[in-house]
mmCIF file with all atom_site columns, C-alpha atoms in Angstrom:
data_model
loop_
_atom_site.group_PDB
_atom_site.id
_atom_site.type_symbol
_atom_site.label_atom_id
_atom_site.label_alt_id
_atom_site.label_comp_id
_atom_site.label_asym_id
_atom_site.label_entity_id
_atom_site.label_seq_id
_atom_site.pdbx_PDB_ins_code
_atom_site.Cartn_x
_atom_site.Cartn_y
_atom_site.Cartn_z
_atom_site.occupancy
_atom_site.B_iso_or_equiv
_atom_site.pdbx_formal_charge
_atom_site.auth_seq_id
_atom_site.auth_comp_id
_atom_site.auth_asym_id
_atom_site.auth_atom_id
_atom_site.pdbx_PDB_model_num
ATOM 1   C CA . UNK A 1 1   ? 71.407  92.500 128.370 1.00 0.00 ? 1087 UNK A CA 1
ATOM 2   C CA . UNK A 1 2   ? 69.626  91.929 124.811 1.00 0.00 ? 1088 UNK A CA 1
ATOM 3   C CA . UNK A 1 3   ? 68.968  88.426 123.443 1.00 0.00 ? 1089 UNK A CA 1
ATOM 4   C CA . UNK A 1 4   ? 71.801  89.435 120.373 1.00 0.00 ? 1090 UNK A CA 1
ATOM 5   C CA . UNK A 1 5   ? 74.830  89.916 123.617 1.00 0.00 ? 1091 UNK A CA 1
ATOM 6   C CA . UNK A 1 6   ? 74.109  86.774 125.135 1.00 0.00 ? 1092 UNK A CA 1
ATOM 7   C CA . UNK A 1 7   ? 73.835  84.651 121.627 1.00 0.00 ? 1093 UNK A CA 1
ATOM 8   C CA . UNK A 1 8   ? 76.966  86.122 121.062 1.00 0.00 ? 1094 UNK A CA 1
ATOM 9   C CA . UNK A 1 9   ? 78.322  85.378 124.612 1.00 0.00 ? 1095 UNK A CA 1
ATOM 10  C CA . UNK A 1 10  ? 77.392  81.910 123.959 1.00 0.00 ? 1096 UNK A CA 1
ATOM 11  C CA . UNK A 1 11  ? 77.936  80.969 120.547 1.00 0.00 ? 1097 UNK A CA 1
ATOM 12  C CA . UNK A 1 12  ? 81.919  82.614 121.283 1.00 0.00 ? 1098 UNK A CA 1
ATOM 13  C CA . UNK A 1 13  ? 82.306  80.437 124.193 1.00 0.00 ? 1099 UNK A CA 1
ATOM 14  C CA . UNK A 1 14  ? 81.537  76.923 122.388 1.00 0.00 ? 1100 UNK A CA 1
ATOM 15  C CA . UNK A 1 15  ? 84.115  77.827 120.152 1.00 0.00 ? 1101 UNK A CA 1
ATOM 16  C CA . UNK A 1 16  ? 86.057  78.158 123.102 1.00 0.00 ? 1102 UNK A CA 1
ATOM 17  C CA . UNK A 1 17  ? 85.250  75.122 124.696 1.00 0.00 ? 1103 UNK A CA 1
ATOM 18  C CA . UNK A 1 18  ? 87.190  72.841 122.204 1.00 0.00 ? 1104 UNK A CA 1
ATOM 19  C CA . UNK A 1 19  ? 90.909  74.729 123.561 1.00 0.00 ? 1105 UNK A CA 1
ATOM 20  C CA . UNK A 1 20  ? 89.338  75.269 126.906 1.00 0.00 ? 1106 UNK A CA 1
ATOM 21  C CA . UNK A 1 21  ? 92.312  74.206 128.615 1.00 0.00 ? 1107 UNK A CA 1
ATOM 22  C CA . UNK A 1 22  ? 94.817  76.218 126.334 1.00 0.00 ? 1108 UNK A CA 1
ATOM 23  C CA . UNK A 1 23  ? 92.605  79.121 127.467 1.00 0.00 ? 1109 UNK A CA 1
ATOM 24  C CA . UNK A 1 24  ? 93.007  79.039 131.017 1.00 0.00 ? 1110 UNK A CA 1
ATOM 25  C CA . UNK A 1 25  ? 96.634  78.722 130.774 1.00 0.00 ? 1111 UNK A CA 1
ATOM 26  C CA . UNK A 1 26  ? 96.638  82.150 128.673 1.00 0.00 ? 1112 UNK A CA 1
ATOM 27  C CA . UNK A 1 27  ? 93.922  83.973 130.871 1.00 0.00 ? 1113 UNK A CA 1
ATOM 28  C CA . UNK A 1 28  ? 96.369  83.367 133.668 1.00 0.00 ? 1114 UNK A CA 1
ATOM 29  C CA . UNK A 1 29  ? 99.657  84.143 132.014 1.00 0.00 ? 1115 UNK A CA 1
ATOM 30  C CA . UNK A 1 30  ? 97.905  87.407 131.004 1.00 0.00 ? 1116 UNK A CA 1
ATOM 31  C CA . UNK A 1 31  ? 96.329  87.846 134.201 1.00 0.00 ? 1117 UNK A CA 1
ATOM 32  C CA . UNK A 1 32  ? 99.509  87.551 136.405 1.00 0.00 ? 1118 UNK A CA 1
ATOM 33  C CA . UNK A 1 33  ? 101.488 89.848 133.726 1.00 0.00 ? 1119 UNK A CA 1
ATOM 34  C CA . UNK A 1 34  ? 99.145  92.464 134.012 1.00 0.00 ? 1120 UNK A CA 1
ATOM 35  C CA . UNK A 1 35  ? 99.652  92.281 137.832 1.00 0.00 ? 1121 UNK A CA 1
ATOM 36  C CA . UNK A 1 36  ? 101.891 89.871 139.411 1.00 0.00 ? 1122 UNK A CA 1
ATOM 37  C CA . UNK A 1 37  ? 100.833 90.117 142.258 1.00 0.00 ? 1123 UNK A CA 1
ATOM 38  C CA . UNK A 1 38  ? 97.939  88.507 141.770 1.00 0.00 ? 1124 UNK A CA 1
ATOM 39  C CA . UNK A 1 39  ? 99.594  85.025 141.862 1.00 0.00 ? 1125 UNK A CA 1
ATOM 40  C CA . UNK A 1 40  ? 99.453  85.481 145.490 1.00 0.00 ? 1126 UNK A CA 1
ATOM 41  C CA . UNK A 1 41  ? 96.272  84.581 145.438 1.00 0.00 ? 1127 UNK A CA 1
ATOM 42  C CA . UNK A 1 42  ? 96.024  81.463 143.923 1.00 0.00 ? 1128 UNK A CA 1
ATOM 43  C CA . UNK A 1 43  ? 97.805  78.382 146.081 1.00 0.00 ? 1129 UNK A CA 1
ATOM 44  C CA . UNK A 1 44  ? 97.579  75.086 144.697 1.00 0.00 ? 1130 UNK A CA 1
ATOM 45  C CA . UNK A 1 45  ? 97.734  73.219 141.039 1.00 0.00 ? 1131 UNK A CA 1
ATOM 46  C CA . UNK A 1 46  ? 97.139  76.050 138.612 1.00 0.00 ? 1132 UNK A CA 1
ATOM 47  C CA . UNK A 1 47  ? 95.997  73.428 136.275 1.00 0.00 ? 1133 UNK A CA 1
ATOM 48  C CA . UNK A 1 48  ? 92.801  72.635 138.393 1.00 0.00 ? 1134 UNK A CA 1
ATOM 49  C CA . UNK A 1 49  ? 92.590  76.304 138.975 1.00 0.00 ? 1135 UNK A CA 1
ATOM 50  C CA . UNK A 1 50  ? 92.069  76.427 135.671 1.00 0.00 ? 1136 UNK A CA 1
ATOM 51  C CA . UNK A 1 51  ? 89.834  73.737 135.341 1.00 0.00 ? 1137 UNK A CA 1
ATOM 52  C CA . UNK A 1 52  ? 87.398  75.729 138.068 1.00 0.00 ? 1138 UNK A CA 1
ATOM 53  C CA . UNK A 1 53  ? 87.774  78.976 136.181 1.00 0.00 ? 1139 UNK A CA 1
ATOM 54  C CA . UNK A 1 54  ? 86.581  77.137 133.019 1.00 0.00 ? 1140 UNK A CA 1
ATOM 55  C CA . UNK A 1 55  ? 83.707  75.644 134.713 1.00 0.00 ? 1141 UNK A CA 1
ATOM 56  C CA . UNK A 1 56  ? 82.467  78.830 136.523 1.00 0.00 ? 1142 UNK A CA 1
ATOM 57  C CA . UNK A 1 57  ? 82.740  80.127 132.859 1.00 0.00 ? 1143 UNK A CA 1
ATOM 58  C CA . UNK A 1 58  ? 80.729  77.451 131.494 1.00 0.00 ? 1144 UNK A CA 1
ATOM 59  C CA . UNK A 1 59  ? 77.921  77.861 134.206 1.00 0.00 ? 1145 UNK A CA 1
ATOM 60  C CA . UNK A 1 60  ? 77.824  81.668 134.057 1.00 0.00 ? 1146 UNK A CA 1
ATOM 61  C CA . UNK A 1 61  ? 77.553  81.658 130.022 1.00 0.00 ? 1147 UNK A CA 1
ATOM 62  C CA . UNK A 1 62  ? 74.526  78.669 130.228 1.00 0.00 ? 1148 UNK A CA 1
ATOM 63  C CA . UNK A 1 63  ? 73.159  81.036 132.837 1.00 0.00 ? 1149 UNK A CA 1
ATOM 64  C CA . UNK A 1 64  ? 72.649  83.780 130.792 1.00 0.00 ? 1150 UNK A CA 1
ATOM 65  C CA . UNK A 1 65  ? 69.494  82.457 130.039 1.00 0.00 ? 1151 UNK A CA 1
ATOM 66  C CA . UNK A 1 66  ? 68.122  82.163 133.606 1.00 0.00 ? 1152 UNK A CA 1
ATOM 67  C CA . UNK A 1 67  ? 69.488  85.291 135.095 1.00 0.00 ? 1153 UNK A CA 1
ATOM 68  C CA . UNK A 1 68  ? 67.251  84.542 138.194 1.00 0.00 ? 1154 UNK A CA 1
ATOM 69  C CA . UNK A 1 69  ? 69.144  81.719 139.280 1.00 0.00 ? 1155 UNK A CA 1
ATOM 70  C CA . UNK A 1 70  ? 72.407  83.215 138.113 1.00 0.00 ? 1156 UNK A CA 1
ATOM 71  C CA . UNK A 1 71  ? 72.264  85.952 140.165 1.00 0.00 ? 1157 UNK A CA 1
ATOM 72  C CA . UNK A 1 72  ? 72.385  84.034 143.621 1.00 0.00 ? 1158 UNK A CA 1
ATOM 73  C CA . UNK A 1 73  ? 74.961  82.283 142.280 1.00 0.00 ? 1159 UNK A CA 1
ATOM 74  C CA . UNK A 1 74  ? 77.327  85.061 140.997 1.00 0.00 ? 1160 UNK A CA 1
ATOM 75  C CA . UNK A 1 75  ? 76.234  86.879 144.556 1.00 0.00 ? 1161 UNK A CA 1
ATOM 76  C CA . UNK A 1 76  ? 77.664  83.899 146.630 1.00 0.00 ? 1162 UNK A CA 1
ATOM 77  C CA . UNK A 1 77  ? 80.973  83.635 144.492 1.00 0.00 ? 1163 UNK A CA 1
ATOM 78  C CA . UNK A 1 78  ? 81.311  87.841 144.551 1.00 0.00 ? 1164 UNK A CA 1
ATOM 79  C CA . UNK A 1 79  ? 81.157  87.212 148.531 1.00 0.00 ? 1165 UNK A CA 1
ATOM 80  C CA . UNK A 1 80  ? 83.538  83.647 148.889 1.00 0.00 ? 1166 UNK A CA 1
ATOM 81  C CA . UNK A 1 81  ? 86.323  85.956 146.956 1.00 0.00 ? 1167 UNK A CA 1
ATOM 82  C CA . UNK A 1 82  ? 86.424  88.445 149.619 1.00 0.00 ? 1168 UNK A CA 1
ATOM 83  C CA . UNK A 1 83  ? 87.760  85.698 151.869 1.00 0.00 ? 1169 UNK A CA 1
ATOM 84  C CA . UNK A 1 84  ? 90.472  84.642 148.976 1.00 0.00 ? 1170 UNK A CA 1
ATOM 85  C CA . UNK A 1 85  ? 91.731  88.521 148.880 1.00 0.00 ? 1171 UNK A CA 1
ATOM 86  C CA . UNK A 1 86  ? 89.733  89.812 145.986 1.00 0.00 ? 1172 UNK A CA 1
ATOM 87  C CA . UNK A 1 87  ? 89.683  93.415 145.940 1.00 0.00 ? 1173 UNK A CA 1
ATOM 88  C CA . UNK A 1 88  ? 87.819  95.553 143.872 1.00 0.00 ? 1174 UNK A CA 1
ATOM 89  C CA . UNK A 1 89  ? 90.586  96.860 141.766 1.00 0.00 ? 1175 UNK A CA 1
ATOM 90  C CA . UNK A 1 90  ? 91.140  93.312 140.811 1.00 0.00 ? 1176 UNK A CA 1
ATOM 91  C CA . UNK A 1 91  ? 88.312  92.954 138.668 1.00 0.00 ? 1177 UNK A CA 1
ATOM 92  C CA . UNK A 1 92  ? 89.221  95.099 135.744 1.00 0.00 ? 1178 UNK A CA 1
ATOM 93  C CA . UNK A 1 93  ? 92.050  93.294 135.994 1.00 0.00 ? 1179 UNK A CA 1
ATOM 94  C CA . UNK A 1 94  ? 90.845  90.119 135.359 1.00 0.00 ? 1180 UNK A CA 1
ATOM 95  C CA . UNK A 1 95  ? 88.151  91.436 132.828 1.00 0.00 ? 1181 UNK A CA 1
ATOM 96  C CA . UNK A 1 96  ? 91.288  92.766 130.610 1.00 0.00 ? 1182 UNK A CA 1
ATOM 97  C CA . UNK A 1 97  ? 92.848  89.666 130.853 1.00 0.00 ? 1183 UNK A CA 1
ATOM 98  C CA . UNK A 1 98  ? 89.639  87.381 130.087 1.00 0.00 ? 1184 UNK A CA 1
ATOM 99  C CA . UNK A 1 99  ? 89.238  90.010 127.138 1.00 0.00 ? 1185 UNK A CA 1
ATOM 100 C CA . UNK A 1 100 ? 92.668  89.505 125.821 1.00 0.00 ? 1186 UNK A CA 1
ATOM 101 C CA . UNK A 1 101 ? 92.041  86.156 126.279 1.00 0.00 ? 1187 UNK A CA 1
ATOM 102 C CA . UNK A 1 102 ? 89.283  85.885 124.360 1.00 0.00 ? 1188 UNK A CA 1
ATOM 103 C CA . UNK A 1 103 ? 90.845  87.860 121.611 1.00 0.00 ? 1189 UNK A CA 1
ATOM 104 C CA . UNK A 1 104 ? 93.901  85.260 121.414 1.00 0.00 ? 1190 UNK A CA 1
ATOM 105 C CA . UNK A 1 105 ? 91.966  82.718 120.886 1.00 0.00 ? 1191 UNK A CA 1
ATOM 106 C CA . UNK A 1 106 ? 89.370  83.263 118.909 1.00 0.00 ? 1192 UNK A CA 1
ATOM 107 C CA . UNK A 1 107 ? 91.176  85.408 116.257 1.00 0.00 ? 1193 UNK A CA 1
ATOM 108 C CA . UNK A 1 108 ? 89.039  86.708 113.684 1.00 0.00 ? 1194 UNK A CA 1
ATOM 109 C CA . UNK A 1 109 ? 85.983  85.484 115.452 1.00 0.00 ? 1195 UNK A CA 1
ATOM 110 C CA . UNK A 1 110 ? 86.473  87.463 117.895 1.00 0.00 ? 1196 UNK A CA 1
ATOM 111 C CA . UNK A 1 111 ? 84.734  91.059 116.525 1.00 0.00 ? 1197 UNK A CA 1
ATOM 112 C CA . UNK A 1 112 ? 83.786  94.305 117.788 1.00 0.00 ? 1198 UNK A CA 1
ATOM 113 C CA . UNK A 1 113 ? 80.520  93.206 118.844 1.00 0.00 ? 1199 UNK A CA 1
ATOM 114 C CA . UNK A 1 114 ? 81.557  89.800 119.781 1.00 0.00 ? 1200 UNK A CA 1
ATOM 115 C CA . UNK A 1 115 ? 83.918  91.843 122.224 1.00 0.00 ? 1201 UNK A CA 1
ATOM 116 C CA . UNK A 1 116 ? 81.909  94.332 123.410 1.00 0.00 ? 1202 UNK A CA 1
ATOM 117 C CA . UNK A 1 117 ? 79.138  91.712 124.291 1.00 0.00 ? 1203 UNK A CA 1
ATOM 118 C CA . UNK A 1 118 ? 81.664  89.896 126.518 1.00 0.00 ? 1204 UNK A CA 1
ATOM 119 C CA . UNK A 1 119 ? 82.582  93.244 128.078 1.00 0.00 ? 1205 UNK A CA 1
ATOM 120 C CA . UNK A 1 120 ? 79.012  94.102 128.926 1.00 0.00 ? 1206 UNK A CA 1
ATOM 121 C CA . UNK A 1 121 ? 78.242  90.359 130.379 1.00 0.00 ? 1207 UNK A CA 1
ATOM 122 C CA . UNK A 1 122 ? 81.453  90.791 132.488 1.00 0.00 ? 1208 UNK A CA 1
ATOM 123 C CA . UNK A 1 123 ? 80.798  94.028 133.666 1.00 0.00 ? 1209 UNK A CA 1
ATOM 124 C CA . UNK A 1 124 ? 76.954  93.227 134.615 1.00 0.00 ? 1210 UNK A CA 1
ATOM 125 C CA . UNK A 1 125 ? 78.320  89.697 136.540 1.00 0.00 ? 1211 UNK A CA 1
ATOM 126 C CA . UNK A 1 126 ? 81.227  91.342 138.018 1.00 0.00 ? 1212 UNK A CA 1
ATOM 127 C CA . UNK A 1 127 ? 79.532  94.544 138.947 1.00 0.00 ? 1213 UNK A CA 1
ATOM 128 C CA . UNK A 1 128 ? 76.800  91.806 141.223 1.00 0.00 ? 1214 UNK A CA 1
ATOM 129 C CA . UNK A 1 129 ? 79.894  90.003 142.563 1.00 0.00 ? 1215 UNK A CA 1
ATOM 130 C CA . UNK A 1 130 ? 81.112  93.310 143.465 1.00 0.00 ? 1216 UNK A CA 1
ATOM 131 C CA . UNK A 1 131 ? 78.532  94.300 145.308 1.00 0.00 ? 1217 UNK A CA 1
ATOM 132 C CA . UNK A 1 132 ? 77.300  91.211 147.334 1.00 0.00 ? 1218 UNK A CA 1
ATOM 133 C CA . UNK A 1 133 ? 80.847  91.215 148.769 1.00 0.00 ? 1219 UNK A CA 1
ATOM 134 C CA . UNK A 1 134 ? 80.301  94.929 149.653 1.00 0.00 ? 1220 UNK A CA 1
ATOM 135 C CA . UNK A 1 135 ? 77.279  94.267 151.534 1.00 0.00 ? 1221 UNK A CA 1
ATOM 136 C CA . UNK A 1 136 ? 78.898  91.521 152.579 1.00 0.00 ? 1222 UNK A CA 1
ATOM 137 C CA . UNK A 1 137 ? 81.341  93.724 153.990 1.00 0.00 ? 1223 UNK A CA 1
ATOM 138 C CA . UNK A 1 138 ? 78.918  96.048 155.816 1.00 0.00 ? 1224 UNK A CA 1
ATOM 139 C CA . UNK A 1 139 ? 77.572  93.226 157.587 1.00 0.00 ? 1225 UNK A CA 1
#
């Protein structure tokens, strides 16, 4: 991951911040339409849901800079979501919709590059969640 992906990571997601709860109500209307269901995972106030998928955002994009204590982190949330039903199929699931997401809200902002960098962070953060909870698996 080069210095450029993760400025653009980050300097996407402040100007995401500002609508962050707008946000998680489209990344899960996406989310669900892409696979419905999906909403069987999720019990509770979608709203706070929300509020915890915008947080774990938050902390993952800050973390970019100190992938040594990101890494534990993204390891023990890749291996809690086994126990919620994540499977792996669901996680280019939920990169599409955090993509599309992205995309409707950000607009023109949102460029090639801007896009791809977000592709490659997701991919490298859901590829370690991935595997912790396959190892968590074999154990």
């Amino acid at each position: 991951m080069t210095p450029e992906t993760k400025m653009l990571v980050q300097k996407s997601f402040e100007q995401v911040l500002p609508m962050a709860e707008a946000a998680a109500e489209l990344f899960y209307f996406r989310l669900f339409k892409l696979d419905p269901a999906l909403q069987n995972l999720f019990r509770g106030d979608m709203a706070e849901q929300g509020h915890k998928l915008m947080n774990m955002l938050r902390v993952a994009v800050a973390g970019l800079d100190r992938l040594d204590t990101l890494i534990p982190a993204v390891q023990k949330l890749g291996q809690r979501h086994v126990g919620y039903g994540v499977r792996p199929q669901h996680y280019q699931v939920v990169g599409e919709a955090l993509l599309w997401t992205l995309e409707a809200g950000l607009g023109d902002s949102f460029t090639a590059e801007t896009a791809a960098a977000w592709a490659e962070v997701y991919a490298t953060l859901s590829g370690v969640m991935q595997e912790a909870a396959f190892e968590l698996a074999l154990s």
